[in-house]
Coordinates of N, CA and C in Angstrom, one line a residue:
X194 N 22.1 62.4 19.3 CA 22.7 61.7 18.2 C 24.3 61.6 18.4
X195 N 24.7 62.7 18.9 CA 26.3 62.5 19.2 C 27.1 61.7 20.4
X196 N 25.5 61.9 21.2 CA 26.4 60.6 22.4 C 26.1 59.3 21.7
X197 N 25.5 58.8 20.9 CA 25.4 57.5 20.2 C 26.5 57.1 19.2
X198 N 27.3 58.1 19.3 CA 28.4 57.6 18.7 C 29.5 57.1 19.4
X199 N 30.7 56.2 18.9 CA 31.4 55.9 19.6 C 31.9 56.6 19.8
X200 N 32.5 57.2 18.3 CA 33.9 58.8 19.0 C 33.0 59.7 17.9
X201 N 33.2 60.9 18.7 CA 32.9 62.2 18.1 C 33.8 63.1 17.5
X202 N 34.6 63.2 16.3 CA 35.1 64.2 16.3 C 35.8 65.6 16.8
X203 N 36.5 66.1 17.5 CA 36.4 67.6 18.1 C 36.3 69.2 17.3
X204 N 37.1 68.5 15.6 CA 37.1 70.0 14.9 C 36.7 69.0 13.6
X205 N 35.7 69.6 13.1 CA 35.6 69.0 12.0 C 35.9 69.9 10.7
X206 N 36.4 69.8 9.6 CA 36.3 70.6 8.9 C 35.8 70.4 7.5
X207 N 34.9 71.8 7.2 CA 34.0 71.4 5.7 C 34.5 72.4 5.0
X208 N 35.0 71.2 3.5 CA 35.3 71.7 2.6 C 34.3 71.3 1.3
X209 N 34.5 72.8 0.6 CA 33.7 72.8 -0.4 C 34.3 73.2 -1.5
X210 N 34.2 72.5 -2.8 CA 35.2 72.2 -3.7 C 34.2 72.3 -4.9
X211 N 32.9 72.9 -5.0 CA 32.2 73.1 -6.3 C 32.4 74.8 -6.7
X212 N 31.4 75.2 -7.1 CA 32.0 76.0 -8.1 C 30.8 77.4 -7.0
X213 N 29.8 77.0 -6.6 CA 28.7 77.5 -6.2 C 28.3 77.2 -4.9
X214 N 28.8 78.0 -4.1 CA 28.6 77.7 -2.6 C 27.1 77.9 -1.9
X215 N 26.6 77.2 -1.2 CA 25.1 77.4 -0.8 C 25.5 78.1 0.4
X216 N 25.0 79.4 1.0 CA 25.2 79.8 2.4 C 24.6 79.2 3.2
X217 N 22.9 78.8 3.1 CA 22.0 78.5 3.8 C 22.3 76.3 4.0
X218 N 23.3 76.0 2.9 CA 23.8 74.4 3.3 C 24.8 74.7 4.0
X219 N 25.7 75.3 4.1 CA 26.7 75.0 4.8 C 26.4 75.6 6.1
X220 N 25.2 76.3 6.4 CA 24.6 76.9 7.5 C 24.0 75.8 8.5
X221 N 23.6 75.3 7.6 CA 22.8 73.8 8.4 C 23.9 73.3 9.0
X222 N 24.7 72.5 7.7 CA 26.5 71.6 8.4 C 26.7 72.4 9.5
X223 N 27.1 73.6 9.8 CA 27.9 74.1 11.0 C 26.8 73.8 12.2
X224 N 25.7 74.4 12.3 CA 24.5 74.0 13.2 C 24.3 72.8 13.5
X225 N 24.6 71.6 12.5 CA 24.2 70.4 13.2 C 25.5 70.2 13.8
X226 N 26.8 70.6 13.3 CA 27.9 70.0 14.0 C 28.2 70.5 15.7
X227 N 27.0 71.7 15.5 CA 26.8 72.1 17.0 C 25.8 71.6 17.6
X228 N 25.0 70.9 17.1 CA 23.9 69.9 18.4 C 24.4 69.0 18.2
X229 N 25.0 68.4 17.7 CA 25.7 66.7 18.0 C 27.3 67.0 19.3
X230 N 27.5 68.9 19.5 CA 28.3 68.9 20.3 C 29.7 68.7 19.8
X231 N 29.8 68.9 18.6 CA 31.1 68.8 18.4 C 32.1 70.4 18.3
X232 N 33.0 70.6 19.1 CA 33.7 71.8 19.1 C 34.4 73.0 18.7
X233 N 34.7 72.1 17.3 CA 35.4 73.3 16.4 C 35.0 73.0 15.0
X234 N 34.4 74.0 14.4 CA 34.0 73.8 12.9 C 35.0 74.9 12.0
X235 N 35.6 74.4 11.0 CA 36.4 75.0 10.1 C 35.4 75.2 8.5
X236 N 35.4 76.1 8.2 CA 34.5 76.3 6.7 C 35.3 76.5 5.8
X237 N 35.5 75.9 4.5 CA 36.7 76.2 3.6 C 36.3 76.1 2.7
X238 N 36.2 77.0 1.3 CA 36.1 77.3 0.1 C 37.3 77.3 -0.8
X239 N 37.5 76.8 -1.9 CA 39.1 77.1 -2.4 C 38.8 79.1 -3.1
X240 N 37.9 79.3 -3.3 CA 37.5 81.0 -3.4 C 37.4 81.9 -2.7
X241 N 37.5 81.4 -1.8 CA 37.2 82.0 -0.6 C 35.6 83.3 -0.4
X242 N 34.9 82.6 -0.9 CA 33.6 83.4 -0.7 C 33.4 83.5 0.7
X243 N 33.1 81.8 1.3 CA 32.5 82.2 2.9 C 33.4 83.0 3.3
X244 N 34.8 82.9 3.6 CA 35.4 84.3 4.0 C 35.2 86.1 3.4
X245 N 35.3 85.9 2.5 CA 34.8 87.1 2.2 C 33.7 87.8 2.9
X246 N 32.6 86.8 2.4 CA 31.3 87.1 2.6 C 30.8 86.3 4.1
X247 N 31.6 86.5 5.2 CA 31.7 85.9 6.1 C 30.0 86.4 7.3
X248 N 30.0 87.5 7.2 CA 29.0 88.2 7.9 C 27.5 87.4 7.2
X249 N 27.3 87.3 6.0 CA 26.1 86.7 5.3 C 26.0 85.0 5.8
X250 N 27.0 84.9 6.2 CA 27.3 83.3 6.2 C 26.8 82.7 8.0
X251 N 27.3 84.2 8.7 CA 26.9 83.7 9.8 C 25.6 84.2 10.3
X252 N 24.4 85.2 9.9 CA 23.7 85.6 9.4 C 22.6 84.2 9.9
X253 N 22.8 83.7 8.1 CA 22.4 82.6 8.1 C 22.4 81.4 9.3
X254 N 23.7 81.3 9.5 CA 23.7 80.1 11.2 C 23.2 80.7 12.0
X255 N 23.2 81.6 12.3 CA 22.0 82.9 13.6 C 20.7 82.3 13.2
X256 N 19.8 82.4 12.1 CA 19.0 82.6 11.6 C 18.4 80.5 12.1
X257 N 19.1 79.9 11.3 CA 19.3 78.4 11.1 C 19.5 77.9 12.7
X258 N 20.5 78.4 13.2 CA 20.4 78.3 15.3 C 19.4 78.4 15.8
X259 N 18.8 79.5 15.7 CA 17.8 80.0 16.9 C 16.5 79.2 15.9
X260 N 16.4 78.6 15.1 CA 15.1 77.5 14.4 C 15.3 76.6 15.2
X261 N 16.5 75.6 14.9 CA 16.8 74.2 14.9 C 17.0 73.9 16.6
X262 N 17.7 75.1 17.2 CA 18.5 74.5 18.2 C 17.7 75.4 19.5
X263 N 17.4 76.5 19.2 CA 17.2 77.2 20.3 C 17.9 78.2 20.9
X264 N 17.7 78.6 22.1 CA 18.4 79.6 22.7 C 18.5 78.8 24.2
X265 N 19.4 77.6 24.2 CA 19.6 76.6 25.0 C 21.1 76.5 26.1
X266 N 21.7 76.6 25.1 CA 23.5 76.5 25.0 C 23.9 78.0 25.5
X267 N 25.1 77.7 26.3 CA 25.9 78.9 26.8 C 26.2 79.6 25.4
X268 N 26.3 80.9 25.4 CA 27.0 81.6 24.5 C 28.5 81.8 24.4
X269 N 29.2 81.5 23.0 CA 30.3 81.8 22.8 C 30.6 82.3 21.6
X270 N 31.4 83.5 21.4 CA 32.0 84.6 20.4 C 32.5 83.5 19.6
X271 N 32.2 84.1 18.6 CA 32.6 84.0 17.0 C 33.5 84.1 16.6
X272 N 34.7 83.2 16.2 CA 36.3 83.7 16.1 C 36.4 83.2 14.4
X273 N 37.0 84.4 13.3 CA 37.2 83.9 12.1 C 38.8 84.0 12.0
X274 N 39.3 83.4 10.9 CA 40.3 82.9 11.0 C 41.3 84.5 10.7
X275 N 40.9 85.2 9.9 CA 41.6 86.4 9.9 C 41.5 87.7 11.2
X276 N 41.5 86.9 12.4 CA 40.8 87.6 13.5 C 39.6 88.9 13.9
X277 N 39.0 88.9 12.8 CA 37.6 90.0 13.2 C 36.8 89.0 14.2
X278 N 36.5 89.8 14.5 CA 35.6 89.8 15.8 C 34.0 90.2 15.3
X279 N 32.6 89.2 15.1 CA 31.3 90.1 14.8 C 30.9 90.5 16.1
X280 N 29.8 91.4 16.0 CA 29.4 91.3 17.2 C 28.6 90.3 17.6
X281 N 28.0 89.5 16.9 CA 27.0 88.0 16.9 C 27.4 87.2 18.0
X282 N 27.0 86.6 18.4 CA 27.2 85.4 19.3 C 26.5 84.5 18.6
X283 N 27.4 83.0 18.9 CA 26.8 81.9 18.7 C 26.1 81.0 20.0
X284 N 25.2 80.6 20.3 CA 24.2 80.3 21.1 C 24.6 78.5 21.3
X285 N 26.0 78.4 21.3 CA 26.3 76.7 21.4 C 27.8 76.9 21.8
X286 N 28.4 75.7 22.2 CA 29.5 75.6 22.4 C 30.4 74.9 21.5
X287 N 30.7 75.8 20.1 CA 30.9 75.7 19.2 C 31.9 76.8 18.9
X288 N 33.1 76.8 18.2 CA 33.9 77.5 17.8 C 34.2 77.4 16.0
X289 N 34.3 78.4 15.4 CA 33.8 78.7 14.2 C 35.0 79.4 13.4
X290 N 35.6 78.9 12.8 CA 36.8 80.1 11.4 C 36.2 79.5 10.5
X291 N 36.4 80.6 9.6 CA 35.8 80.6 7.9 C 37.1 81.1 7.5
X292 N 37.9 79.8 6.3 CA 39.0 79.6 6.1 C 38.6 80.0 4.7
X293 N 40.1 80.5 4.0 CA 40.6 80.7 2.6 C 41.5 79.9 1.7
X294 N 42.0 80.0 0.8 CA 43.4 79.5 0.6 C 45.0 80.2 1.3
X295 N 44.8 81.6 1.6 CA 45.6 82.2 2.4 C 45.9 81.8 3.5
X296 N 45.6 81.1 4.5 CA 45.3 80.1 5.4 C 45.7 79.1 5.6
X297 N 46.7 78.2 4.2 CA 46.9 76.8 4.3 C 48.4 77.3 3.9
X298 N 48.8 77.5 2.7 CA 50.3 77.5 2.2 C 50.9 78.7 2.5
X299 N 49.9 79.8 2.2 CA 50.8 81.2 2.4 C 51.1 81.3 3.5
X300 N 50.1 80.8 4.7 CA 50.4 80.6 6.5 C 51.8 80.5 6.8
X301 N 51.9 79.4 6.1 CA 53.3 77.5 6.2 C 54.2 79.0 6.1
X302 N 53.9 79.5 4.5 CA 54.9 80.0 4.3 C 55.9 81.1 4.9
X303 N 54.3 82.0 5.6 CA 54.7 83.4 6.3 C 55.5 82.9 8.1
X304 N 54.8 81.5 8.3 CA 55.6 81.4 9.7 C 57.0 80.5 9.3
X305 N 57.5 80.5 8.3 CA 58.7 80.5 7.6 C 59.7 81.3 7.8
X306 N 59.0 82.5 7.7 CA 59.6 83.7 7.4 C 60.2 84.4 8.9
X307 N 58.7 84.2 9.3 CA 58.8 84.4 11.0 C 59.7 83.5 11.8
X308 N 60.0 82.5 11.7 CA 61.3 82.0 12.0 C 62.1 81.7 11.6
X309 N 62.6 82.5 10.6 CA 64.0 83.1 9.8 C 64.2 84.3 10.7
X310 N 63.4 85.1 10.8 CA 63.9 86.3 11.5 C 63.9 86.6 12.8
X311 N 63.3 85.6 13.7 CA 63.8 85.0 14.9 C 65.5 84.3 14.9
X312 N 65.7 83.6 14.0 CA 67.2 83.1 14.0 C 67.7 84.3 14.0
X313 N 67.5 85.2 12.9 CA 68.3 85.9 12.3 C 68.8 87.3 13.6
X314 N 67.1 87.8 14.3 CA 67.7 88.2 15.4 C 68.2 87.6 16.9
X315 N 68.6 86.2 16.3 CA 69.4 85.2 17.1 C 68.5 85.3 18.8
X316 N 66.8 84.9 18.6 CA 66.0 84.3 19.6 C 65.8 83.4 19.5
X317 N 66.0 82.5 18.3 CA 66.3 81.0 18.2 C 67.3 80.8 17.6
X318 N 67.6 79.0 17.4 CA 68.6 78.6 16.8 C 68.2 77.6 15.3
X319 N 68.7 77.3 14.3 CA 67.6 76.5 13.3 C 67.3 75.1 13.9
X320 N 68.0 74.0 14.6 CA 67.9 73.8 15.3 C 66.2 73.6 16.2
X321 N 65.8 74.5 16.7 CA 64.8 74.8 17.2 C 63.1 74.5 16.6
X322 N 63.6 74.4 15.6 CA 62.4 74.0 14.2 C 61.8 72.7 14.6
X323 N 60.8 72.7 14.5 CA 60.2 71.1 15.2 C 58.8 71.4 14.7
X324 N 57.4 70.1 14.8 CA 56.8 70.0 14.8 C 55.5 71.2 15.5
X325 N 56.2 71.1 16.7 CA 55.5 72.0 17.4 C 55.3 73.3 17.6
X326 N 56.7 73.8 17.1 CA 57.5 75.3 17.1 C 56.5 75.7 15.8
X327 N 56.4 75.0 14.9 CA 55.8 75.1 13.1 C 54.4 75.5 14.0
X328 N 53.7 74.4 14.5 CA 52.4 74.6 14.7 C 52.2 75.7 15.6
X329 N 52.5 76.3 16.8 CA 53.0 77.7 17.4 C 53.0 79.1 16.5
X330 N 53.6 79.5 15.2 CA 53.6 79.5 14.1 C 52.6 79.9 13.5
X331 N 51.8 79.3 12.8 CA 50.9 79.2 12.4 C 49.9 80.1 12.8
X332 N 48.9 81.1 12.2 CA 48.3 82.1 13.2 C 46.9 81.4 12.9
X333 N 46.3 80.7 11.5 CA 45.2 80.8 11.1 C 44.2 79.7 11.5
X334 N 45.3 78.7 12.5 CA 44.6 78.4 13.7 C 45.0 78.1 14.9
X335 N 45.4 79.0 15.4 CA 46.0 79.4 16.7 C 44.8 79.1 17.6
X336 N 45.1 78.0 18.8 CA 44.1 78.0 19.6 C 43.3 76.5 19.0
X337 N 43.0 76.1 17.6 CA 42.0 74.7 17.0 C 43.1 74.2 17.5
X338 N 42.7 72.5 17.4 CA 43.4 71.8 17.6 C 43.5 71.2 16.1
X339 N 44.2 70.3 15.4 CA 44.2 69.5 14.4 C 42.7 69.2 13.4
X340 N 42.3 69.1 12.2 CA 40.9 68.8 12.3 C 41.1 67.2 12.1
X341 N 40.3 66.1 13.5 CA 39.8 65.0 13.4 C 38.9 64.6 11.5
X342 N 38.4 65.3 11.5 CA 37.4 64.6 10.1 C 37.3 65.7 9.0
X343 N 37.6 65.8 8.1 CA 36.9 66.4 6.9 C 36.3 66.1 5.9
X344 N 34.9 66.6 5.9 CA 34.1 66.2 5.1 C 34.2 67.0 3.7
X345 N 34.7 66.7 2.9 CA 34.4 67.2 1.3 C 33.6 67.0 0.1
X346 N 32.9 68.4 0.1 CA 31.9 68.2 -0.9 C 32.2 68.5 -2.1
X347 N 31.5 68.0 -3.1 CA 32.0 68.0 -4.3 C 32.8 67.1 -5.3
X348 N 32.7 67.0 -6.4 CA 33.5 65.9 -7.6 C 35.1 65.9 -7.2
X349 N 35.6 66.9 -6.9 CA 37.4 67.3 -7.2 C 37.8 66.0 -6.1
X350 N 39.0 65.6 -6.3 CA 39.2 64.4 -5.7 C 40.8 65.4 -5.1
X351 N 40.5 66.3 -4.2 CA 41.8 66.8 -3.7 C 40.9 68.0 -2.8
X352 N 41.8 68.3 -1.7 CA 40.9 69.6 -0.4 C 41.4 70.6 -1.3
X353 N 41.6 70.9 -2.6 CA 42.3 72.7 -2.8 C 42.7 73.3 -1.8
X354 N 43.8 72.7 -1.2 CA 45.1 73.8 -0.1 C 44.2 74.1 1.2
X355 N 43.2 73.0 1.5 CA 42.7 73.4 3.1 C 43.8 73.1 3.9
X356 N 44.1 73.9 4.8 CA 45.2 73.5 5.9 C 46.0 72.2 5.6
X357 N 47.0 72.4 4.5 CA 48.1 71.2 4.3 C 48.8 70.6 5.6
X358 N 49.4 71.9 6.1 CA 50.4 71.1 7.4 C 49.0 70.1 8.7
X359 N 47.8 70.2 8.7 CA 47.2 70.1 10.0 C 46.4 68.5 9.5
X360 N 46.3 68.6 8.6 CA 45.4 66.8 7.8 C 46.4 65.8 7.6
X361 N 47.3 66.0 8.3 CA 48.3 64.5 8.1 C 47.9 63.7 8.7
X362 N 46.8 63.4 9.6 CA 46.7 62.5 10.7 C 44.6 62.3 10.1
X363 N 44.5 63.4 9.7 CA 42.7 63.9 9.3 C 42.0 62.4 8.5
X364 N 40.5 62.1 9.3 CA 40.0 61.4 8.2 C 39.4 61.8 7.3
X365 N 39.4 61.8 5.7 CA 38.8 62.6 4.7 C 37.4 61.6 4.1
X366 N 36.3 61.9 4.6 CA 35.1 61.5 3.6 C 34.8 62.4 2.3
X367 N 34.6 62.1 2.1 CA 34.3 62.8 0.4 C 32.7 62.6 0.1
X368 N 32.1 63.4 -0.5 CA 30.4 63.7 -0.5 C 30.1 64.2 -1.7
X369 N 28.8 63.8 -2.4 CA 28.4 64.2 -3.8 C 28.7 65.8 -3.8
X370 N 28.0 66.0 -2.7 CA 27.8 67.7 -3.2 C 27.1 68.4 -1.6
X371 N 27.7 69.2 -1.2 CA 26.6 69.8 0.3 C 25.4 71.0 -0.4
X372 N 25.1 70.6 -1.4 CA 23.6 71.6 -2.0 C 22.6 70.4 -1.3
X373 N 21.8 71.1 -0.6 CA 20.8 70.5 -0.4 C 21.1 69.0 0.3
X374 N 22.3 68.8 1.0 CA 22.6 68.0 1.8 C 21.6 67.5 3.2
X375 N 21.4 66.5 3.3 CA 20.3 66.3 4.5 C 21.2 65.8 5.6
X376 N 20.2 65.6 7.0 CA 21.0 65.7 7.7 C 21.4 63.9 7.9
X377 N 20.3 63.2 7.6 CA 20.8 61.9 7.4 C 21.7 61.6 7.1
X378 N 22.3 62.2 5.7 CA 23.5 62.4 5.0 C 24.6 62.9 6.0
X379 N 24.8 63.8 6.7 CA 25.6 64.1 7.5 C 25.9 62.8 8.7
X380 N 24.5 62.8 9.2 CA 24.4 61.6 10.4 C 25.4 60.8 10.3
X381 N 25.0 60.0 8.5 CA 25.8 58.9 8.0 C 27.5 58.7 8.5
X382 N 28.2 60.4 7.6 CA 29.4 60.7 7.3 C 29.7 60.8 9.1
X383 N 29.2 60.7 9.9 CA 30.3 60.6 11.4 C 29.6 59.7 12.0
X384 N 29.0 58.7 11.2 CA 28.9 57.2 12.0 C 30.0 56.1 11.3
X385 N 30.5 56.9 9.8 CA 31.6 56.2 8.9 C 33.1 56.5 10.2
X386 N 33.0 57.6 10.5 CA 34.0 58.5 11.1 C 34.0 57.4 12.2
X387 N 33.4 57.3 13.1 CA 33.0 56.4 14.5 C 33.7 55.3 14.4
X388 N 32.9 54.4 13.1 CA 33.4 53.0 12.7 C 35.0 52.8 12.6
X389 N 35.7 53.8 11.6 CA 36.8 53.6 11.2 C 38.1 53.6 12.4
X390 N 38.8 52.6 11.9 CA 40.3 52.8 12.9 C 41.3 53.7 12.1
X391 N 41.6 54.0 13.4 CA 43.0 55.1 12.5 C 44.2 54.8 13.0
X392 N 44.8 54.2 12.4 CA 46.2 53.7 12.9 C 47.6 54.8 12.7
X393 N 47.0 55.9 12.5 CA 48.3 57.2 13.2 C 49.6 56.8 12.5
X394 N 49.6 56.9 11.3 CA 50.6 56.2 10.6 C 51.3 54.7 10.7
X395 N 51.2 54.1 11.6 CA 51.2 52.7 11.9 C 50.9 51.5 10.7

């Protein structure tokens, strides 16, 4: 299904914006976004449950993997966004953080801080502040690239503070609800993604 697309996404990221998070739905979302081959999945709650409860979450995609997908795919470590390390492996070539609200503004904010006191012990100059220097910065995705597509589930008509600085460029679908989300439904939301031009502020 993913080579039938025109363009595939590389980081996609799901946000979930209801009140009641499903472990075993957003288990599926990460697992398909790994057989269609897409490389970096972001999980984002504005409560931060899946982080919290990050080990139950992946549990479940172990469980949901080795059904759907197999024991096919090179193995690659599990990286969450507050750096723990499980011992789990993921069975695809797939890269994985379970994001919070601490993550999006307090980040911005803390590598603020972090280069104030680089000036301050005069290793840069202000000056030096740029785009890239910000993104460098940033710890809580050190290593993703930008997320390509975000899919948001739920009524609220706003991501609740998912990674502000990184979706300036992001395409945002918006989705009834990921409870009991099928995969059709998914199929759909990155054949919309495929279709659309993105004119990069242009």
């Amino acid at each position: 299904d993913g080579r039938a697309l025109r363009k595939l996404p590389v980081h996609v990221g799901l946000v979930v914006t209801e009140e009641e998070p499903s472990y075993a739905d957003m288990a599926s979302l990460v697992v398909w976004c790994m057989a269609v081959g897409i490389s970096y999945v972001s999980v984002y709650d504005h409560n931060g449950i899946f982080k919290r409860n990050n080990s139950r979450l992946m549990d479940e995609i172990l469980k949901q993997q080795q059904e759907l997908l197999g024991l096919d795919c090179s193995k690659y470590a599990v990286e969450f966004a507050n750096h723990d390390k499980t011992g789990q492996v993921l069975n695809c070539q797939s890269t994985l953080k379970v994001l919070s609200p601490e993550d999006g503004k307090a980040d911005i904010v803390k590598a603020a801080q972090n280069f104030c006191q680089l000036v301050a012990q005069q290793q840069r100059t202000h000056s030096d502040l740029d785009a890239n220097m910000l993104d460098n910065l940033l710890s809580s995705t050190n290593g993703f690239p930008d997320p390509d597509l975000v899919l948001k589930f739920g009524p609220v008509d706003s991501t609740l503070g998912f990674l502000p600085w990184h979706i300036r460029l992001t395409e945002i679908i918006s989705l009834p609800s990921h409870l009991n989300i099928s995969y059709e439904d998914f199929l759909s939301a990155l054949h919309h993604y495929a279709a659309c031009e993105q004119r990069w502020g242009k």
